[in-house]
XYZ file of C-alpha atoms in Angstrom:
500
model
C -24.026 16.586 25.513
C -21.760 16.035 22.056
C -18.502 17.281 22.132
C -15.861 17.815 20.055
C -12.716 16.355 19.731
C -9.314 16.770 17.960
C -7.301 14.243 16.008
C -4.277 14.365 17.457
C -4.069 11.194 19.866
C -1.049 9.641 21.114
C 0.001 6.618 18.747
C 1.793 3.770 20.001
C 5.211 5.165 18.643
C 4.154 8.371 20.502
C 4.011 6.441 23.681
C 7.005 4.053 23.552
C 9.064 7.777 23.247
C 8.048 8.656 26.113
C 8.595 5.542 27.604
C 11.716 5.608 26.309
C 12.601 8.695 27.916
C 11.525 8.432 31.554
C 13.469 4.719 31.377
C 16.786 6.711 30.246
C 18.557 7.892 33.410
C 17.879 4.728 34.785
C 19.509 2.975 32.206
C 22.044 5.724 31.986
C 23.033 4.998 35.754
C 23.049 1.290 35.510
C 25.522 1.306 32.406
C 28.044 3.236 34.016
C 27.761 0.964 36.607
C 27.985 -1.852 34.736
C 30.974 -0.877 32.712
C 33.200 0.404 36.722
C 31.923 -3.664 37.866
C 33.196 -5.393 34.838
C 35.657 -3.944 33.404
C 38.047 -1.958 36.116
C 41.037 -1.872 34.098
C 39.304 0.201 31.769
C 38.549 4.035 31.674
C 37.144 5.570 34.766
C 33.694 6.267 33.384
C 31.855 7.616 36.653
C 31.729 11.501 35.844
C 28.916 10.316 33.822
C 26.894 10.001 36.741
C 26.363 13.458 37.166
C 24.278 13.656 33.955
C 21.970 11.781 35.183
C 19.448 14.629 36.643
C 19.733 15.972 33.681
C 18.554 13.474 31.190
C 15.452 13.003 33.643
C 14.827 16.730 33.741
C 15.333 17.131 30.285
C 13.844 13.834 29.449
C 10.537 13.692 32.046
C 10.331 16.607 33.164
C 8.882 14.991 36.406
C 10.660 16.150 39.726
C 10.266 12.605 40.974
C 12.272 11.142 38.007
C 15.090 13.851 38.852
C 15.366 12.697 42.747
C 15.162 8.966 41.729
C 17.948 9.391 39.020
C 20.166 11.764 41.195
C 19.652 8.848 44.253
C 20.536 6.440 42.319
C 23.864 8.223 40.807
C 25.265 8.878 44.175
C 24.373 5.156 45.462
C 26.536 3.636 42.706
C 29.172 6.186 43.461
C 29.283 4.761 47.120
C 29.030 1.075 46.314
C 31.781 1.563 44.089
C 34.011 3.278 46.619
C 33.214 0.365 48.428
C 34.551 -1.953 46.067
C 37.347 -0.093 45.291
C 38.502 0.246 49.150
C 39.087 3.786 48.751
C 41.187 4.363 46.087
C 39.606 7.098 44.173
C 37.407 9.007 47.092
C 39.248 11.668 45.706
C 37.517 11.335 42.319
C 34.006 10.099 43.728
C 33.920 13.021 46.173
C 33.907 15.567 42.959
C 31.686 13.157 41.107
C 29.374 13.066 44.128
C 29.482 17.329 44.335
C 28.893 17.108 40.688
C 25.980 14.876 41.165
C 24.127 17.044 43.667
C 24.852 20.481 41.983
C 23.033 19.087 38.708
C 20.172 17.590 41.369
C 19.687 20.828 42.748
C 19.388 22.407 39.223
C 17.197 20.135 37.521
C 14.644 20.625 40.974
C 14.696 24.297 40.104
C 14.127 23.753 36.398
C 11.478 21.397 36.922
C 9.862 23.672 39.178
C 10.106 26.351 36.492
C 8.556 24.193 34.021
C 5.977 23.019 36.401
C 4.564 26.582 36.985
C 4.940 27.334 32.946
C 2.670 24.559 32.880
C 0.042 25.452 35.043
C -0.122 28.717 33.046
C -0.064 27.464 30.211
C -3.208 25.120 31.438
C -4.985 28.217 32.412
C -4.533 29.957 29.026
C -5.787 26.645 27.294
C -8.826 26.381 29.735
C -9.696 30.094 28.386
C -9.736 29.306 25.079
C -11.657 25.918 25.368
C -14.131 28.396 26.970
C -14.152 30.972 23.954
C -13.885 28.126 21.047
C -17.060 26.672 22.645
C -18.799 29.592 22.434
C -18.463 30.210 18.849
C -18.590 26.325 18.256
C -21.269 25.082 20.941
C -21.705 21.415 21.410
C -24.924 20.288 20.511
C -28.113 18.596 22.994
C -28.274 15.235 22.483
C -31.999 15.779 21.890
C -33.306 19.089 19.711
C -36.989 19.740 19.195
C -38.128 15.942 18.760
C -34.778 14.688 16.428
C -31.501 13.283 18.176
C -28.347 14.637 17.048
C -25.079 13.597 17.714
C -21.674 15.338 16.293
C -17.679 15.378 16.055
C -15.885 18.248 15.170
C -11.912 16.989 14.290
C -9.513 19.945 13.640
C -6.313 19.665 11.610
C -4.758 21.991 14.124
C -3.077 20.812 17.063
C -4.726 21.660 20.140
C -7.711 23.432 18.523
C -11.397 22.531 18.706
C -12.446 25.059 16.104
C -11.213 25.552 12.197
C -12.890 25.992 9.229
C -16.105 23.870 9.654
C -18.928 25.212 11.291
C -22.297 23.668 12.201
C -25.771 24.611 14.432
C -28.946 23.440 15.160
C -31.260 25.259 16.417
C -35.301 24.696 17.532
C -37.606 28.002 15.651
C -41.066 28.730 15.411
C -40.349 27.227 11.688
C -38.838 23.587 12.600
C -35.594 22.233 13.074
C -32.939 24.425 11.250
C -29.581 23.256 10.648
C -26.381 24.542 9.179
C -23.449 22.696 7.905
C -20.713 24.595 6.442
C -17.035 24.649 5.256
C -14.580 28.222 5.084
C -11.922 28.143 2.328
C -9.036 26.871 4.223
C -8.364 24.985 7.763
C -7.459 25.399 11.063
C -6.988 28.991 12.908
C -6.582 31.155 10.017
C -10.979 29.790 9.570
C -12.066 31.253 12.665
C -12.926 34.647 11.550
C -15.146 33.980 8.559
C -16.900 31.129 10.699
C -18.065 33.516 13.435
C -19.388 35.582 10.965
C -21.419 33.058 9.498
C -22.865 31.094 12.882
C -23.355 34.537 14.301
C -25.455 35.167 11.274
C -27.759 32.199 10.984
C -28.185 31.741 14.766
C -30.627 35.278 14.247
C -31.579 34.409 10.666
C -33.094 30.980 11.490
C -35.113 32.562 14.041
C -36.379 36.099 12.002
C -37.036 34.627 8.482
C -39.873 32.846 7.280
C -38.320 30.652 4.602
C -34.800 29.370 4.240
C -34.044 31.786 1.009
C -34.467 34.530 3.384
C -31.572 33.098 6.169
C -29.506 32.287 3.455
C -29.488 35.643 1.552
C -28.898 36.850 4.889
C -25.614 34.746 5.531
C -24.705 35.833 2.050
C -24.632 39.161 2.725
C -22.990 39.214 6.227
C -20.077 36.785 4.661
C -20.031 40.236 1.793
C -19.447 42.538 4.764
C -16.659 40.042 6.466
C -14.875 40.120 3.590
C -14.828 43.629 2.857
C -14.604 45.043 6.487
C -11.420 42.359 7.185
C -8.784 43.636 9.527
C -6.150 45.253 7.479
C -7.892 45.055 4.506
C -9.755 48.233 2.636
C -12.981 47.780 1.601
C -13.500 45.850 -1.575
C -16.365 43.944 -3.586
C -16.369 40.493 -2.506
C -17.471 39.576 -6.127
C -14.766 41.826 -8.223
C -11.621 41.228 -9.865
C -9.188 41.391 -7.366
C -8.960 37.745 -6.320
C -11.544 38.045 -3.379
C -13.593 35.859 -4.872
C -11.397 33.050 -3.732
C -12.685 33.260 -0.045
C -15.701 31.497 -0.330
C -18.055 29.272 1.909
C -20.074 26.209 1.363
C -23.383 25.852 3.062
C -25.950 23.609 3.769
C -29.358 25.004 5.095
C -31.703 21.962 6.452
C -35.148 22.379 7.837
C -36.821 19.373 9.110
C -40.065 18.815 11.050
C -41.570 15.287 12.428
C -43.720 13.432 9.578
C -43.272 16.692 7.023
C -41.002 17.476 4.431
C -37.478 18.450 4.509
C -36.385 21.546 2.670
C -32.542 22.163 1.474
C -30.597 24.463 0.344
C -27.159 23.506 -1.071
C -24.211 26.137 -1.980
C -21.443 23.818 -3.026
C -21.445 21.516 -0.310
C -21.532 17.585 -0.126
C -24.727 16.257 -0.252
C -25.984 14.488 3.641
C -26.481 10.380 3.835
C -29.760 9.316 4.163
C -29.557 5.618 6.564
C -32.076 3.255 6.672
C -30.936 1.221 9.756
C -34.356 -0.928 9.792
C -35.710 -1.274 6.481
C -35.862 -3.482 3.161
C -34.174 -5.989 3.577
C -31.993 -5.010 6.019
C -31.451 -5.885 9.832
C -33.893 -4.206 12.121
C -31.346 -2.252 14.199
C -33.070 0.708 15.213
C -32.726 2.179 18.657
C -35.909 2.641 20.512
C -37.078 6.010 20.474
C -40.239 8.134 21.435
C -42.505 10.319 19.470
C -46.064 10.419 21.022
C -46.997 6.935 20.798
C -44.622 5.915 17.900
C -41.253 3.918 18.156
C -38.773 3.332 15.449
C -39.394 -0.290 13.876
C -42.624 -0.730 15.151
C -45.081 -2.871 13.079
C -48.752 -3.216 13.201
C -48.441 -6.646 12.042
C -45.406 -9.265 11.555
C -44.224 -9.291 8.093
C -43.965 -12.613 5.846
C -41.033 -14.509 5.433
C -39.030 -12.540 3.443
C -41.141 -9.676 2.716
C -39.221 -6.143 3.057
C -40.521 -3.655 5.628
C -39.307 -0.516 6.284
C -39.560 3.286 4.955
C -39.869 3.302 1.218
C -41.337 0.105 1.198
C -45.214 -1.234 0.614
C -47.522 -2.159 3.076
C -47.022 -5.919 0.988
C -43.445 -5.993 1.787
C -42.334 -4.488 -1.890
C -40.212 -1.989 -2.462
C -41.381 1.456 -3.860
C -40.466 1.920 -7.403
C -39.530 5.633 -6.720
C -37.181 4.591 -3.677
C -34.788 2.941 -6.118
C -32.101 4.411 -8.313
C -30.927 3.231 -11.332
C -27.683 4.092 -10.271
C -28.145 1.187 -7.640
C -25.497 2.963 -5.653
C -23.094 5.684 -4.670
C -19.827 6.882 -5.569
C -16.709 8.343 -3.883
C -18.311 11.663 -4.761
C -21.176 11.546 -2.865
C -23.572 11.167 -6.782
C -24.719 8.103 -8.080
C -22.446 5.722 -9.924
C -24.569 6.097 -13.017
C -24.932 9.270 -14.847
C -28.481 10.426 -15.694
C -29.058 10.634 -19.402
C -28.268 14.003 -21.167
C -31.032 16.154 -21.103
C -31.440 15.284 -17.155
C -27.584 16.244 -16.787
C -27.497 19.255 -14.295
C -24.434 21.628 -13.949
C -23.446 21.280 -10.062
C -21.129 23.962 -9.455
C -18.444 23.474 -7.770
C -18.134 21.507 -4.461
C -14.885 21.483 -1.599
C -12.161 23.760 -1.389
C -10.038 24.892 -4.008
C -6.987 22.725 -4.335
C -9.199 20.137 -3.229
C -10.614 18.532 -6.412
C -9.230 15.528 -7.617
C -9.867 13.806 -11.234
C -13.437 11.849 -10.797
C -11.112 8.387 -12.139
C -9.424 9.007 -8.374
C -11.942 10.286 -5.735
C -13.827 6.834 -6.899
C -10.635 4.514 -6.963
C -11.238 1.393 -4.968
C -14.924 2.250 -4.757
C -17.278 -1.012 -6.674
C -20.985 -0.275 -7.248
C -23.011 -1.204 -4.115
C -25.717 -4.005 -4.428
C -28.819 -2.836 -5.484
C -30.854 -1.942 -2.664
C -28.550 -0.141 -0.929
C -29.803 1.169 3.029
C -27.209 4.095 2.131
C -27.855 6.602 0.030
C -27.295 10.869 -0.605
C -29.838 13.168 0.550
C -30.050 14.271 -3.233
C -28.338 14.056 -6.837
C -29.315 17.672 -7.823
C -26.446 20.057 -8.490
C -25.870 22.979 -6.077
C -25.718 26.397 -6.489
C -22.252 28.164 -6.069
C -20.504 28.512 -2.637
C -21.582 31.462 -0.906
C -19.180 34.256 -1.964
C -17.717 32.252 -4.953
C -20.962 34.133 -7.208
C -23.848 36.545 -6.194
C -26.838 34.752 -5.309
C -29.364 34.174 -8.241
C -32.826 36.000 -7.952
C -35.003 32.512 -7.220
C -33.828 30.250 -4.088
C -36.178 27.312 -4.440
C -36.030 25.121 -1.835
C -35.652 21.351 -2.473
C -38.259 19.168 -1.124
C -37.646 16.006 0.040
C -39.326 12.968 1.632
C -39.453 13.555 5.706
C -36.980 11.360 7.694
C -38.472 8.649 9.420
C -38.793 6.463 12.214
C -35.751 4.433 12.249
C -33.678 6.664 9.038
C -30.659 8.405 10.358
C -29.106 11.284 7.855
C -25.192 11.764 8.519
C -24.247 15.491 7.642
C -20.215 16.075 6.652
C -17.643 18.454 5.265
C -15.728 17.837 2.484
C -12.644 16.857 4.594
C -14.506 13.314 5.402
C -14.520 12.529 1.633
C -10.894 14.075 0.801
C -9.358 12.641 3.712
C -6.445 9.962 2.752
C -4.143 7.428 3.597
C -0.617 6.781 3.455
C -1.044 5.795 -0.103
C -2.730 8.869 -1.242
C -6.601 7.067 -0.938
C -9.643 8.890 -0.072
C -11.442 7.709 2.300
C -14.568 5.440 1.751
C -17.441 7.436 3.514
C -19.822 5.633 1.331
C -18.825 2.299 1.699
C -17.660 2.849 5.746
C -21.652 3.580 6.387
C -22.892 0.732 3.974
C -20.884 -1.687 6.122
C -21.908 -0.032 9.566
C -25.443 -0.558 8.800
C -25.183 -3.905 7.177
C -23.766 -5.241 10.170
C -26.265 -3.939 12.656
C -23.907 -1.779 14.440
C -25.500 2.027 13.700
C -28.396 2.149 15.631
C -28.438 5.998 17.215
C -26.836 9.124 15.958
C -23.481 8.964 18.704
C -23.360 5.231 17.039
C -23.063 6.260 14.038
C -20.451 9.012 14.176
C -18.459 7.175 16.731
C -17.903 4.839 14.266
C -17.396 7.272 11.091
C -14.802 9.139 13.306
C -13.016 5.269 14.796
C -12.773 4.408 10.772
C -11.181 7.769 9.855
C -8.795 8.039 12.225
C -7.520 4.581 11.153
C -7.030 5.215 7.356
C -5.320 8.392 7.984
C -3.230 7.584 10.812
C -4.649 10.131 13.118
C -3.543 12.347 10.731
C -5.978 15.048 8.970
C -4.760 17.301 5.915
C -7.990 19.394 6.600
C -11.104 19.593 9.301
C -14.076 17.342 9.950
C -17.505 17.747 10.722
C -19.971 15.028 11.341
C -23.769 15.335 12.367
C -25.718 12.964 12.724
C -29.756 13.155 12.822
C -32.341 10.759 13.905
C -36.328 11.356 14.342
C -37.220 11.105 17.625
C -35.991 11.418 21.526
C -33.960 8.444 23.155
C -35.907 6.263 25.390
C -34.134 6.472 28.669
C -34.174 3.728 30.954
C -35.320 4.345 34.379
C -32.984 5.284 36.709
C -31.089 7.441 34.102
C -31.076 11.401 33.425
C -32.213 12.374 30.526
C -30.313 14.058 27.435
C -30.196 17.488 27.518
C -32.316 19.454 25.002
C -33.157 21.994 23.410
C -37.227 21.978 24.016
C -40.004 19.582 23.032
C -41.700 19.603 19.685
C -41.188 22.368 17.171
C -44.027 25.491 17.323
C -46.348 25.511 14.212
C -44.849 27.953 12.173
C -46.488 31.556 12.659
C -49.675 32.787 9.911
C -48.376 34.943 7.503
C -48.880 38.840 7.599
């Protein structure tokens, strides 16, 4: 089962703190001690000792750390009336009352806290429970593709913001969402569950993936108008409600057919070839009727490039190559298709998002040509779904079918925007090109295990704004025997149903 996850980990800093602050009574006990030993002429210092319980409680929080501080406080308050052959019992007998009386109050506080905590554990475990409802983790395995996917949330604590994603098995094929609300973190959640709850019936009622997303269109319309504390208003007029928008990706996919897609302002997927031209044969075994990823019928020649988009001599395709010869920062080829191919791609991200193009590609050189990574498409989308009313034709774009040993790596905008301490985006692009290069992508979890590892390091842990990452792959994991298999969704996909 995927799951998702959140960014905020402890960082080393994060750790020698609290280090730092169980190891302070302790240390706290041992200097008064030190200073009564060595220097006795000096300033009676042992009314410190009382405070003792309450760094730990204050500190730890842990009742154990309280009774091992307090101990120790009113053991070096009898060694030193020891030393001192009774000459201040007077003064070590208040000390001593002192001592206890904060012991006995830091037990009760940590108590206090202890029970807080349990509550508060119980409120948490509820809405774990709710978030994964309206965000379910994925099956490993859905109607004949894997699928793996992180969620990371910019909020502390939360598992849900403004990214949404499903995948779900219809009589139609595989349908998939990928989407990002205007905004992050909590304030999201609204405008998501209208949208999921949407295309989790839409996928399954409508024939064609024009229909689902007019659908989602018009339930995001009513979300927007019916808002809580809100009166009813056009989602398209003047009034600045046309700021709340949502991009969408709409992805059907069926073994050895076409894809279809349907963009509204959102990045453009990663197509991976993790076994072809050229490149290291790295492809996890998988099942599909009697077909596995990488298999040949025949050995190729030395040197001779095998692989999807290749010929059956070992060439490449001449359609399978850009001229671009690589990607950008932006998710579009480096090289700009000549005028009158130029399209008009509205809009993609959040607002306040954009950066100048001389920036999002900073520190980004052309791949070599060739490249096993490359976007699902160059065409431009159509508007975010409630930036603009829907045009009257929703063609869907047809692309070549993923196969055998091709992974496709779906993302929200925060992957691309995300940056460093230096103000960097993040390079998606180049992060995949060396994953596959080096053989280390071979299955979906793979791949964004390794997407999320490299993230996490150039931002520190850090996110300005959530994350989504699905990853694809044609076929079902071979499992080994003596293993359980992924969970899933179903087997293959129905035929789609006749017409009328």
């Amino acid at each position: 089962m995927n799951s998702h996850r959140t960014t905020h980990v402890p960082g080393r800093r994060t750790r020698a703190l609290r280090a730092a602050l169980i190891a302070l009574p302790g240390l706290w006990v041992l200097s008064v001690a030190g200073w009564e030993l060595l220097r006795p002429a000096g300033p009676d210092l042992t009314p410190l000792l009382a405070a003792a319980p309450a760094l730990a409680c204050a500190g730890s929080g842990r009742r154990c750390c309280v009774l091992v501080s307090g101990g120790g406080a009113l053991l070096v308050l009898a060694l030193l009336g020891f030393l001192d052959g009774g000459r201040a019992t007077g003064l070590h007998l208040g000390v001593s009352c002192a001592v206890v009386t904060a012991l006995v109050a830091a037990c009760l506080s940590t108590g206090r806290g202890r029970r807080l905590l349990r509550e508060l554990e119980r409120t948490r475990a509820v809405a774990v429970a709710a978030q994964q409802v309206l965000l379910r983790p994925l099956p490993a395995a859905v109607g004949g593709f894997t699928t793996a996917v992180r969620h990371l949330s910019a909020t502390r604590g939360a598992s849900v913001g403004g990214d949404l994603y499903e995948a779900l098995v219809t009589p139609y094929g595989v349908r998939i969402v990928v989407g990002d609300v205007r905004g992050h973190g909590l304030a999201a959640i609204g405008t998501v569950a209208a949208v999921l709850g949407c295309f989790r019936e839409a996928a399954h009622a409508e024939p064609d993936l024009a229909g689902v997303l007019r659908r989602l269109d018009r339930a995001l319309g009513r979300h927007l108008r019916e808002g809580p504390g809100e009166e009813a208003r056009d989602p398209y007029g003047p009034d600045g409600s046309a700021e709340e928008f949502v991009t969408v990706l709409l992805l059907e996919l069926r073994p050895e057919e076409e894809l279809s897609v349907l963009n509204c302002g959102h990045p453009w997927p990663y197509r991976l070839r993790t076994d072809g031209c050229g490149g290291r044969r790295g492809g996890a075994e998988t099942v599909e009727g009697e077909e596995r990823a990488g298999a040949a019928g025949a050995p190729a020649g030395p040197g001779a490039r095998t692989g999807p988009g290749c010929r059956d001599d070992g060439t490449e395709q001449p359609g399978n190559r850009r001229a671009s010869g690589g990607i950008g920062r932006s998710n579009k080829p480096l090289a700009s298709p000549g005028p009158e191919e130029t399209p008009s791609p509205a809009p993609t991200g959040k607002a306040g998002n954009a950066a100048p193009a001389e920036e999002r590609e900073e520190d980004t050189a052309p791949p070599p040509g060739g490249s096993p990574v490359r976007p699902l498409s160059d065409a431009g989308p159509l508007p975010p779904l409630g930036a603009f009313p829907l045009p009257d034709r929703l063609p869907a774009e047809r692309l070549p079918p993923l196969r055998p040993g091709e992974l496709l790596l779906l993302h929200t905008d925060g992957a691309e925007d995300a940056r460093d301490a230096a103000r960097r985006f993040f390079p998606l692009a180049r992060t995949l090109e060396t994953a596959v290069s080096s053989g280390a992508v071979r299955t979906p979890e793979e791949l964004v295990d390794r997407v999320e590892a490299a993230l996490l390091r150039h931002t520190g842990g850090r996110l300005a704004d959530d994350v989504a990452l699905l990853a694809i792959r044609r076929g079902v994991p071979r499992v080994p025997s003596g293993r359980t298999a992924p969970e899933s969704t179903g087997g293959a996909v129905a035929p789609p149903a006749a017409a009328g």
